mmCIF file of C-alpha atoms and ligand atoms in Angstrom:
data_model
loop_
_atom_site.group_PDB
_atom_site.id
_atom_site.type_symbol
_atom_site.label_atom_id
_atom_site.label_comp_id
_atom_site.label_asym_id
_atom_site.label_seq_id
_atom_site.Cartn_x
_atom_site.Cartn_y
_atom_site.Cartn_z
ATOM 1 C CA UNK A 1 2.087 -21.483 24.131
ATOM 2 C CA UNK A 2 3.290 -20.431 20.257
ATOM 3 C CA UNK A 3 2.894 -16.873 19.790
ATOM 4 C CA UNK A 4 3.308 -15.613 16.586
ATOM 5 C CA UNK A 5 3.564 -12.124 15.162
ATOM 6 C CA UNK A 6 1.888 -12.292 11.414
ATOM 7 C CA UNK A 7 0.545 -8.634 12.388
ATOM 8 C CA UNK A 8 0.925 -6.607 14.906
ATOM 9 C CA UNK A 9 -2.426 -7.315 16.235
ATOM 10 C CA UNK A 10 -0.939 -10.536 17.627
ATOM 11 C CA UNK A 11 -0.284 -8.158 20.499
ATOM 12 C CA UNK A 12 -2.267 -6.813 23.005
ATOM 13 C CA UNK A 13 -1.931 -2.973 24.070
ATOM 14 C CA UNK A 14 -0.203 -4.195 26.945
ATOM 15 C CA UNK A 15 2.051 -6.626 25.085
ATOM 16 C CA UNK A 16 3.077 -4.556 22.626
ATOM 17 C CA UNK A 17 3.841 -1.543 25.528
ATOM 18 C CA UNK A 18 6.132 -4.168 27.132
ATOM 19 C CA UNK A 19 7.905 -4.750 24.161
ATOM 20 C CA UNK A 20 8.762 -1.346 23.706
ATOM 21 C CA UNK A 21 9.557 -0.745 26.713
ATOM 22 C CA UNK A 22 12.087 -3.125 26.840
ATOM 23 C CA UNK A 23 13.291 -2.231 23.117
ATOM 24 C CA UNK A 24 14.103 1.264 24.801
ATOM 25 C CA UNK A 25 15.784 -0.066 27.860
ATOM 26 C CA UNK A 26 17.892 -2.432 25.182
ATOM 27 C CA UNK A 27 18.961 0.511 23.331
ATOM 28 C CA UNK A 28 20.475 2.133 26.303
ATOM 29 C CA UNK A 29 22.012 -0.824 27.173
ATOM 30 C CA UNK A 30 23.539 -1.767 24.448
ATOM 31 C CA UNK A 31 26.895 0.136 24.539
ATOM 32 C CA UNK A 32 27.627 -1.260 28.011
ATOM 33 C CA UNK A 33 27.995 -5.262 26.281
ATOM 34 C CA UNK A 34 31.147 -3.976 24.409
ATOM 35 C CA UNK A 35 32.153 -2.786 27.730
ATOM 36 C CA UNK A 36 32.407 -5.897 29.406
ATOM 37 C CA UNK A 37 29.264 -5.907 31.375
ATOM 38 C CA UNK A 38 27.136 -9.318 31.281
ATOM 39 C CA UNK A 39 24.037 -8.797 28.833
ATOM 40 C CA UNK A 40 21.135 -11.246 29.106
ATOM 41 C CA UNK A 41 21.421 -13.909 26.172
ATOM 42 C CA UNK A 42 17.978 -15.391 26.106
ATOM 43 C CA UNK A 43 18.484 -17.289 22.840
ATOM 44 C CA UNK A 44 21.638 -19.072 23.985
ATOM 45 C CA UNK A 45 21.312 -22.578 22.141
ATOM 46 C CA UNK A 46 19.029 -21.479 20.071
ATOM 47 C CA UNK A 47 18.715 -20.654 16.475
ATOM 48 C CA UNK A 48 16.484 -18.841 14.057
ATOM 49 C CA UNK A 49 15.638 -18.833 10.860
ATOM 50 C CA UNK A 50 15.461 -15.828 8.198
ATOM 51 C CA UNK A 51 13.471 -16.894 5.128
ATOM 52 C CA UNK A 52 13.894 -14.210 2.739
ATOM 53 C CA UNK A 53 11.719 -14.686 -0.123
ATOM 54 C CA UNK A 54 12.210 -10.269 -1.343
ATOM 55 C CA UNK A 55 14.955 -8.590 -1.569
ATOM 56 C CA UNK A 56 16.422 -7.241 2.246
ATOM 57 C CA UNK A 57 18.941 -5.124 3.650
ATOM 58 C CA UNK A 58 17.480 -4.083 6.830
ATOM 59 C CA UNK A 59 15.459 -6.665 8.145
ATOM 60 C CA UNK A 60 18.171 -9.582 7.414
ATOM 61 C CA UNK A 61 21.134 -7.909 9.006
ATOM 62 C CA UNK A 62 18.866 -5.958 12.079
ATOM 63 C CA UNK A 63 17.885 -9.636 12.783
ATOM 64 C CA UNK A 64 20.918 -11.911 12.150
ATOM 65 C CA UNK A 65 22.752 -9.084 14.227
ATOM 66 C CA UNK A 66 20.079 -9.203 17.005
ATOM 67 C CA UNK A 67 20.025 -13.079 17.287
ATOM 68 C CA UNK A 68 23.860 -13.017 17.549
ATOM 69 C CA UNK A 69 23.342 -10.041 20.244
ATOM 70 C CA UNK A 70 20.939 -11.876 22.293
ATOM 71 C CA UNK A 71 23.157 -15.084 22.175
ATOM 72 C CA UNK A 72 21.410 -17.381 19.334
ATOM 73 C CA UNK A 73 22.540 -18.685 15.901
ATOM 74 C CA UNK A 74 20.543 -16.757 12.596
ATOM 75 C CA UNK A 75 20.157 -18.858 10.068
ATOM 76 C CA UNK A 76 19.222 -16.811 6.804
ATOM 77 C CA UNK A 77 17.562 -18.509 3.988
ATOM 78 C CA UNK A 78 17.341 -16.841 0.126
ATOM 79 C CA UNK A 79 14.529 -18.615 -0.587
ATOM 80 C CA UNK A 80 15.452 -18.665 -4.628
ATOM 81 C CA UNK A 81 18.511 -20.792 -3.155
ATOM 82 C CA UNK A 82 15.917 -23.436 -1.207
ATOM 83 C CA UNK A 83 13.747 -25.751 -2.094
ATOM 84 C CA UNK A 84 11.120 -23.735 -0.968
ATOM 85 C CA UNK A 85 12.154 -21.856 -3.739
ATOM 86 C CA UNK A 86 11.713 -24.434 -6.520
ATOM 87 C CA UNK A 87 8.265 -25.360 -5.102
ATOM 88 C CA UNK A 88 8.880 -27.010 -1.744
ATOM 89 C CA UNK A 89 5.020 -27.102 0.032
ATOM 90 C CA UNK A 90 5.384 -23.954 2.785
ATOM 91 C CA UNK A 91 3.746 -26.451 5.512
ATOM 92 C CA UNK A 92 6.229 -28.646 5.249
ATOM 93 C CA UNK A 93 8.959 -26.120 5.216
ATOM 94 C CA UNK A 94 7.040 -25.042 8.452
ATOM 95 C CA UNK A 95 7.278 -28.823 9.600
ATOM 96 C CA UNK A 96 11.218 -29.168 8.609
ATOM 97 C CA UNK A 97 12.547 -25.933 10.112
ATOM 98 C CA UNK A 98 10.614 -26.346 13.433
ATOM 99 C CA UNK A 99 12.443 -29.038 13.989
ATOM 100 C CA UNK A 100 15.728 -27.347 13.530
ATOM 101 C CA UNK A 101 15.156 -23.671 14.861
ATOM 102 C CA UNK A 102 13.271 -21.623 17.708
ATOM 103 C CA UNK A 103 11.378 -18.762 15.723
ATOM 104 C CA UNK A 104 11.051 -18.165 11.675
ATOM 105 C CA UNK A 105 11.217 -14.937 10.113
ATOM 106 C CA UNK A 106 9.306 -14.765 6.914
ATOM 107 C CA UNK A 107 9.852 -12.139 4.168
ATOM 108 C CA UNK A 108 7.096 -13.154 1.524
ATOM 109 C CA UNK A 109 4.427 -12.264 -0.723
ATOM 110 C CA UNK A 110 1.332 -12.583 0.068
ATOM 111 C CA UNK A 111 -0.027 -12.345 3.664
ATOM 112 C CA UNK A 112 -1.407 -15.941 3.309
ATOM 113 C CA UNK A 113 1.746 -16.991 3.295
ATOM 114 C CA UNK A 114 2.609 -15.829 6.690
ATOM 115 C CA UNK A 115 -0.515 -17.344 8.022
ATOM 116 C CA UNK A 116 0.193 -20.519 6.470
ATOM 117 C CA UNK A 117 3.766 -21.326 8.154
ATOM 118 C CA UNK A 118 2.395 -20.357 10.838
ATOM 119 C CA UNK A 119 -0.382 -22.420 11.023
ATOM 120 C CA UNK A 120 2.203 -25.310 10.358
ATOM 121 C CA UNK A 121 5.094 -24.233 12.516
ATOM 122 C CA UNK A 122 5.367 -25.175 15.843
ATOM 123 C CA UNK A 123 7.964 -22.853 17.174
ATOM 124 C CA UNK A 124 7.039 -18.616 16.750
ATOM 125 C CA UNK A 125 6.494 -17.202 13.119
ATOM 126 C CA UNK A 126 7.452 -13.704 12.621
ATOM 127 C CA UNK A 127 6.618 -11.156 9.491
ATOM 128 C CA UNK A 128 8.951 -9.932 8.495
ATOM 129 C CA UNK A 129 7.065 -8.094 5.542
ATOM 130 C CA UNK A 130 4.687 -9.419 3.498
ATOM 131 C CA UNK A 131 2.617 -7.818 0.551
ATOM 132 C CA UNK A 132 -0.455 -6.581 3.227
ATOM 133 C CA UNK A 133 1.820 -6.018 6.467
ATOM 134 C CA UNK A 134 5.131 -4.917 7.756
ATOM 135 C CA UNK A 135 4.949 -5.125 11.928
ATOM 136 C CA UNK A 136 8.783 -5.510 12.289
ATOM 137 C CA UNK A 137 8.792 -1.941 10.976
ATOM 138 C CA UNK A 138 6.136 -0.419 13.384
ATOM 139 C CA UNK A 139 7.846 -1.592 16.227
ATOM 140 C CA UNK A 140 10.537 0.453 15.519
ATOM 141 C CA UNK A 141 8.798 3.398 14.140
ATOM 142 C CA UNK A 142 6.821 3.178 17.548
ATOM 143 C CA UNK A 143 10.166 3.187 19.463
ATOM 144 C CA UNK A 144 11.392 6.558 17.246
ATOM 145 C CA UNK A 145 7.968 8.143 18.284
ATOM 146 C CA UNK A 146 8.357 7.290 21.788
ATOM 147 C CA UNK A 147 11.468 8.986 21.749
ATOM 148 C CA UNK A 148 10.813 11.833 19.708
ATOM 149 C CA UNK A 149 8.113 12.341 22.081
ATOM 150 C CA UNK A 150 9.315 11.058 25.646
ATOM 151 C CA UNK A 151 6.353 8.013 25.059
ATOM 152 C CA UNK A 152 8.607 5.103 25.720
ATOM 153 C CA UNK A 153 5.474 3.511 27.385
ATOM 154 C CA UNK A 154 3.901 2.741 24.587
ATOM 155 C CA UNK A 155 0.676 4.939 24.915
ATOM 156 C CA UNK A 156 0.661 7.659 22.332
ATOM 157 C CA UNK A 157 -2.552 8.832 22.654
ATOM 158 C CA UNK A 158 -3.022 13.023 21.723
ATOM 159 C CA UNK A 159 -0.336 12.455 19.017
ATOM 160 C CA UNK A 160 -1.493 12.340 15.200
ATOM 161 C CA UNK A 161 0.937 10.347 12.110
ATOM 162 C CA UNK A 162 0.224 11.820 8.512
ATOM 163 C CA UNK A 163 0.843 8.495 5.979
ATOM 164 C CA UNK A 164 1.177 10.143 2.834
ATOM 165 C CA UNK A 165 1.112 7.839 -0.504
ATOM 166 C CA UNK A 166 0.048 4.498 -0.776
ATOM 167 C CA UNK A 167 -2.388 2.991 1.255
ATOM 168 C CA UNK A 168 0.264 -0.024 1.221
ATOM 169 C CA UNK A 169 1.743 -2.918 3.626
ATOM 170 C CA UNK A 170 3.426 0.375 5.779
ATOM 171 C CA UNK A 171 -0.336 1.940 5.820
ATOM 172 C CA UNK A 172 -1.689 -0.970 6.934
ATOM 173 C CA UNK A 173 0.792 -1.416 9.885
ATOM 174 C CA UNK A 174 0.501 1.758 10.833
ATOM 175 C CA UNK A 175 -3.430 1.488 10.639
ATOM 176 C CA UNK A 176 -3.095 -1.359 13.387
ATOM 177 C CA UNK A 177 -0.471 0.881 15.493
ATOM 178 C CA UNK A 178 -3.358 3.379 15.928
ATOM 179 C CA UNK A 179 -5.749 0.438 17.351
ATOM 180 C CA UNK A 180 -2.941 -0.540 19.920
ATOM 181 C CA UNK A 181 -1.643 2.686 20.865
ATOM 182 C CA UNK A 182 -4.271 5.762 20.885
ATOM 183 C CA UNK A 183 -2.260 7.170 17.937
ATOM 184 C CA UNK A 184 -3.940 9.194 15.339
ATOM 185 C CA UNK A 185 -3.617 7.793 11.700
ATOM 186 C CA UNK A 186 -4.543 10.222 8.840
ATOM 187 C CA UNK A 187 -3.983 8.868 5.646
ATOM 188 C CA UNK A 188 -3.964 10.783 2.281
ATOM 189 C CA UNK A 189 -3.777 8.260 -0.537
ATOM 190 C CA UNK A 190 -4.946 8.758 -4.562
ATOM 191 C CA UNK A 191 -7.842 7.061 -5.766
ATOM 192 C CA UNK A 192 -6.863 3.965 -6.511
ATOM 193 C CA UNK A 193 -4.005 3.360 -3.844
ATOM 194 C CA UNK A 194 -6.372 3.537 -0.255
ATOM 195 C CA UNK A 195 -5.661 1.074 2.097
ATOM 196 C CA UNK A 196 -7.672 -1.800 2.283
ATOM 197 C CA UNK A 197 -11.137 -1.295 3.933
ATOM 198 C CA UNK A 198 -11.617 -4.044 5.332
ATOM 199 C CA UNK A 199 -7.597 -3.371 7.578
ATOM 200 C CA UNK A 200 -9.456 -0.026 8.203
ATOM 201 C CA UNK A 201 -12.395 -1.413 9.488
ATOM 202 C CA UNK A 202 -11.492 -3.909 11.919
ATOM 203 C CA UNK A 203 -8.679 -1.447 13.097
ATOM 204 C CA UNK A 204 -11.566 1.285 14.180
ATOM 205 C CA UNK A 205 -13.904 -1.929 15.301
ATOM 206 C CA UNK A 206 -10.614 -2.072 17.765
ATOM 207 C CA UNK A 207 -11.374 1.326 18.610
ATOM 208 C CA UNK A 208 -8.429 2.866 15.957
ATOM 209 C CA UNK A 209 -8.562 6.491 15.200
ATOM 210 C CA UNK A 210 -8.108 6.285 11.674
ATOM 211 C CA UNK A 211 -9.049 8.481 8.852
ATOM 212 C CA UNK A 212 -8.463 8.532 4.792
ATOM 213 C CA UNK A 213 -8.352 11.531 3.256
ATOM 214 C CA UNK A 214 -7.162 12.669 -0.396
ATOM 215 C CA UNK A 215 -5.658 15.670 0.053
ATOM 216 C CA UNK A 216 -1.298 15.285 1.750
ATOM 217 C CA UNK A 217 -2.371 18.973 3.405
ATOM 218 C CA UNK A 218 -5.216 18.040 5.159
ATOM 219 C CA UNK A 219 -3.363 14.529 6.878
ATOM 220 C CA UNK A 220 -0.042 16.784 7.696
ATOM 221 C CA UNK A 221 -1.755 19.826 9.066
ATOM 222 C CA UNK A 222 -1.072 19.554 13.011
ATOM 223 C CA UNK A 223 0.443 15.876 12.407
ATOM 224 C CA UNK A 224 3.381 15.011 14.884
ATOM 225 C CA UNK A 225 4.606 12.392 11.937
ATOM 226 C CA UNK A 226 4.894 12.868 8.660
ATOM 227 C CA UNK A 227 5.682 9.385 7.616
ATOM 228 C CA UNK A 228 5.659 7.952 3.938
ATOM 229 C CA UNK A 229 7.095 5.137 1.961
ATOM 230 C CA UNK A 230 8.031 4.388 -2.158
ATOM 231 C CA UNK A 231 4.933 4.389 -4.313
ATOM 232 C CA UNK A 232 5.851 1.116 -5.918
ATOM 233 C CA UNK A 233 6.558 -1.648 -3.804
ATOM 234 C CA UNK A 234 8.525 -4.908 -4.138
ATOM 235 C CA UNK A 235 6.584 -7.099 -6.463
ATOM 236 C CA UNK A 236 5.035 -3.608 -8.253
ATOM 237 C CA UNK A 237 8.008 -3.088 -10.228
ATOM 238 C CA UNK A 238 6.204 -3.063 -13.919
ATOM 239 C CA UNK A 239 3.462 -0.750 -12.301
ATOM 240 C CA UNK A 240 6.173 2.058 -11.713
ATOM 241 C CA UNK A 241 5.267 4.224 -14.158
ATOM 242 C CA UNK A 242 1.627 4.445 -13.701
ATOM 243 C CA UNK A 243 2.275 4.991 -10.288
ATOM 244 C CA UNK A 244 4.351 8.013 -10.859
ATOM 245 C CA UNK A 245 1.575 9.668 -12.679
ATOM 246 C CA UNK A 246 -1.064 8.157 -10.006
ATOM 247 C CA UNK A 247 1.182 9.806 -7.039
ATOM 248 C CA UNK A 248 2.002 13.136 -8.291
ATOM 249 C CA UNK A 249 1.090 15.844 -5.473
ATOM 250 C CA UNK A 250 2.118 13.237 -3.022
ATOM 251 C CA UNK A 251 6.044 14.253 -2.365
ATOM 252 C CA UNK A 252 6.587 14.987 1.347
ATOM 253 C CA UNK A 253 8.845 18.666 0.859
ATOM 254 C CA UNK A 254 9.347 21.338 3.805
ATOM 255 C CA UNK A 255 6.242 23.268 2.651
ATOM 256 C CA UNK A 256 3.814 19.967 3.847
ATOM 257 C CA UNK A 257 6.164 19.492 6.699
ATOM 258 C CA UNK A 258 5.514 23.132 7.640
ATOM 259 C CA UNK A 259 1.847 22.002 8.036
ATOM 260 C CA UNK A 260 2.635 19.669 10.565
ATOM 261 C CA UNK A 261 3.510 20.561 14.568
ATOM 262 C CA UNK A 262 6.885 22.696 14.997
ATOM 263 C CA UNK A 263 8.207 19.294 16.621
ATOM 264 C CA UNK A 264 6.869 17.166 14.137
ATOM 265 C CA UNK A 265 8.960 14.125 12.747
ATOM 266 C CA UNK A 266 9.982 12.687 9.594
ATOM 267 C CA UNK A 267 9.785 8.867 9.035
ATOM 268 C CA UNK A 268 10.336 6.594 6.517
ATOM 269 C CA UNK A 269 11.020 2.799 6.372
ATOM 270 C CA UNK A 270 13.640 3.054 3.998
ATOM 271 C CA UNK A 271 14.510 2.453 0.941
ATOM 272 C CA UNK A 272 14.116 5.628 0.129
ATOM 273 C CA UNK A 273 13.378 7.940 -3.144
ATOM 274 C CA UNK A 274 14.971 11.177 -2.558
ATOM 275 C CA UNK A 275 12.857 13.456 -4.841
ATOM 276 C CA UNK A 276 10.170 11.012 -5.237
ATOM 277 C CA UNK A 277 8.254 10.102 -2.018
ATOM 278 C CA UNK A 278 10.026 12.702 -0.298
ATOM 279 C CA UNK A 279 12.238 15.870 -0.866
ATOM 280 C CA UNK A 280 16.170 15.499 -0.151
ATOM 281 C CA UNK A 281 15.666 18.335 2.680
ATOM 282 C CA UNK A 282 13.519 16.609 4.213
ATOM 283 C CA UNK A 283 15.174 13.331 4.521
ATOM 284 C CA UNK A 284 18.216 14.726 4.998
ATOM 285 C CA UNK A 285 16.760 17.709 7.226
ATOM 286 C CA UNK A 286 16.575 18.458 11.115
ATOM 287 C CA UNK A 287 13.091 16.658 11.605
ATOM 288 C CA UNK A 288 14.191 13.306 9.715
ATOM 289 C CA UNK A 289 14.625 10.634 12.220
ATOM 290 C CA UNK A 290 14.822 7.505 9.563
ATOM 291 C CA UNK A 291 18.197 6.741 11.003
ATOM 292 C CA UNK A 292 17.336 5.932 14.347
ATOM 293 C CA UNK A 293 14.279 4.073 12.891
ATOM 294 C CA UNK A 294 16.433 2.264 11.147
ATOM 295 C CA UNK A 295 18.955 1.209 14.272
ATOM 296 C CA UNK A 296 15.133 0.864 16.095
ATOM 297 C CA UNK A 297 14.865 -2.447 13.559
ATOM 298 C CA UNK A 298 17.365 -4.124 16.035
ATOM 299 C CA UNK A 299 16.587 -2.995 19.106
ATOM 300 C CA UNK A 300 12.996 -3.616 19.073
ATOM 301 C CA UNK A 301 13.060 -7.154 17.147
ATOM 302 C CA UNK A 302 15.796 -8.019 19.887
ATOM 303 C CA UNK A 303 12.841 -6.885 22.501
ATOM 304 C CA UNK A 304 10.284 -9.057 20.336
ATOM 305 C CA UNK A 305 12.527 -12.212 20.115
ATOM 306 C CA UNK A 306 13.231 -11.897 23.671
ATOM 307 C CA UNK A 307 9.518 -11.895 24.275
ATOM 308 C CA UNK A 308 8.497 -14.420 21.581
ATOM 309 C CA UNK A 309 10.608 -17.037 22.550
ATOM 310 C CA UNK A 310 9.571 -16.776 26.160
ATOM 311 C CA UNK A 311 5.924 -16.977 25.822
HETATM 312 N N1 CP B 401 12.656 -1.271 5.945
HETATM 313 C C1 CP B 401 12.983 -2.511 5.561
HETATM 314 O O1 CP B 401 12.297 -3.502 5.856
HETATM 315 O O2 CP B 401 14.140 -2.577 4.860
HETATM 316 P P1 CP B 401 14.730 -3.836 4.070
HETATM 317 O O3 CP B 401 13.843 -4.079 2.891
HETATM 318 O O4 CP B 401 16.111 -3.408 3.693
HETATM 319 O O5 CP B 401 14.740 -5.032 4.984
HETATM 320 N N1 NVA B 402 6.381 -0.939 0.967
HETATM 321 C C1 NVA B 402 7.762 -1.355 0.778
HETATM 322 C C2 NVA B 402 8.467 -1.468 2.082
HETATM 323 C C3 NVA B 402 9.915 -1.880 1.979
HETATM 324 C C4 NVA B 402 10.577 -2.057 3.301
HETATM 325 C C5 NVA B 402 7.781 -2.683 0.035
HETATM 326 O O1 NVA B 402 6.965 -3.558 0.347
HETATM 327 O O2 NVA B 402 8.601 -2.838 -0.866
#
């Protein structure tokens, strides 16, 4: 059967545990290939397509690199450069490159988007961010708190994130994290910039601990994450400035990160602000672990192709 994974709520609990699992287990692994020993290539004559409609560093190279890893061809598409890009129908883009690959990766706009290839694909559709969601992300976010934490199976219940800022794509991910996981999701977002009810809702229908608040102190005060993201998104470019102003108080700095547990940890998608979103010491500090949540992107999407294309 086609799986796909618009959201993380594609998964079940259980799925997404075995995912991560394995995403761990790949990470320690993954020295041994360059030391001769046989590694598993699952995608071997296959390919798979990275349709890249926003700007990427991260998510193109963590999956071309990952395909390649696990034995497949990436093919990465700049959508501007397509003819999906001068107006080429998405379904039959989802027609035409299910007859060429194994799995699409879609970095688009709107999340109708991703449902729509989807809907027309015949071979696994993956989000790789879109305006409402970024699962790729969680996955390895998920992984970094599972490590942080000694979690690697997936259940995180007792622990508590902080999402400080916008109640954006990020928010919403993490949001649907705490409905598959037992994690704690305390959100402090402006007026303005919550996350979308009805993401909230249905995440605490699926039995999510999830709470918005307005005040960063109150979310980080005994949180085991501290996690944030840039107040202006890709696509929010000309809203920058009233952002600014709508964000001010919001900055993660060592004084909210001394709210949080003594253990607590620092993450952040990346791109980063330094001095915006968050303070350079914090980023840059002992509790930051964006770096191995970045190297996560690979390891876990390598763990989610592996599964995907199997299904
Ligand atoms: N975090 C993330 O998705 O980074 P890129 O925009 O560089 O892919
Ligand atoms: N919220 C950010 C995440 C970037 C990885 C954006 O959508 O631009």
């Amino acid at each position: 059967m086609t799986r796909h994974f618009r959201t993380l709520l594609d998964l079940s609990s259980a799925e997404l545990a075995t995912i991560l699992s394995r995403a761990h287990a790949l990470k320690a692994g993954r020295g041994r290939a360059h030391l001769g020993e046989a590694q598993p290539r699952p995608l071997a004559g296959k390919s798979v397509a990275i349709v890249l409609e926003k700007a990427s560093t991260r998510t193109r190279v963590s999956f071309e690199v990952g395909v390649f890893e696990l034995g497949g061809l990436p093919v990465t598409l700049i959508a501007k450069d397509t003819q999906l890009g001068r107006g080429e129908p998405i379904e039959d883009t989802a027609r035409m490159l299910s007859g060429y690959t194994h799995a699409i990766v879609y970095r688009t706009f709107g999340q109708e988007r991703v449902e729509t290839l989807a809907k027309h694909a015949r071979v696994p559709v993956i989000n790789g961010l879109s305006d409402q969601f970024h699962p790729c992300q969680l996955l390895a976010d998920l992984q970094a708190v599972g490590e942080a934490f000694d979690r690697r199976g997936g259940d995180f219940s007792g622990l508590r994130a902080a999402w400080i800022g916008d109640g954006n794509n990020m928010a919403h991910s993490w949001i649907n994290a705490a409905a598959l996981t037992g994690l704690e999701v305390v959100l402090a977002c402006p007026d303005g910039y919550r996350p979308s009810e009805a993401v909230v809702d249905n995440a605490r229908r699926l039995g999510a601990k999830v709470r918005v608040v307005k005040d960063p102190a109150e979310a980080s005060d005994g949180a085991h994450v501290v996690t944030t993201d840039v107040w202006a998104s890709m696509g929010q470019e000309e809203e920058a400035r009233d952002r600014q102003r709508a964000f001010e108080g919001y900055l993660v700095d060592a004084a909210l990160m001394a709210r949080a547990q003594k253990d607590a940890i620092f993450l952040h998608c990346l791109p980063a602000h330094r001095g915006e979103e968050v303070a350079a010491d914090v980023i840059d500090g002992p509790q930051s672990r964006v770096w191995d949540e970045a190297e996560n992107r690979l390891h876990a999407q390598k763990a989610l192709l592996e599964w995907i294309v199997s299904q």
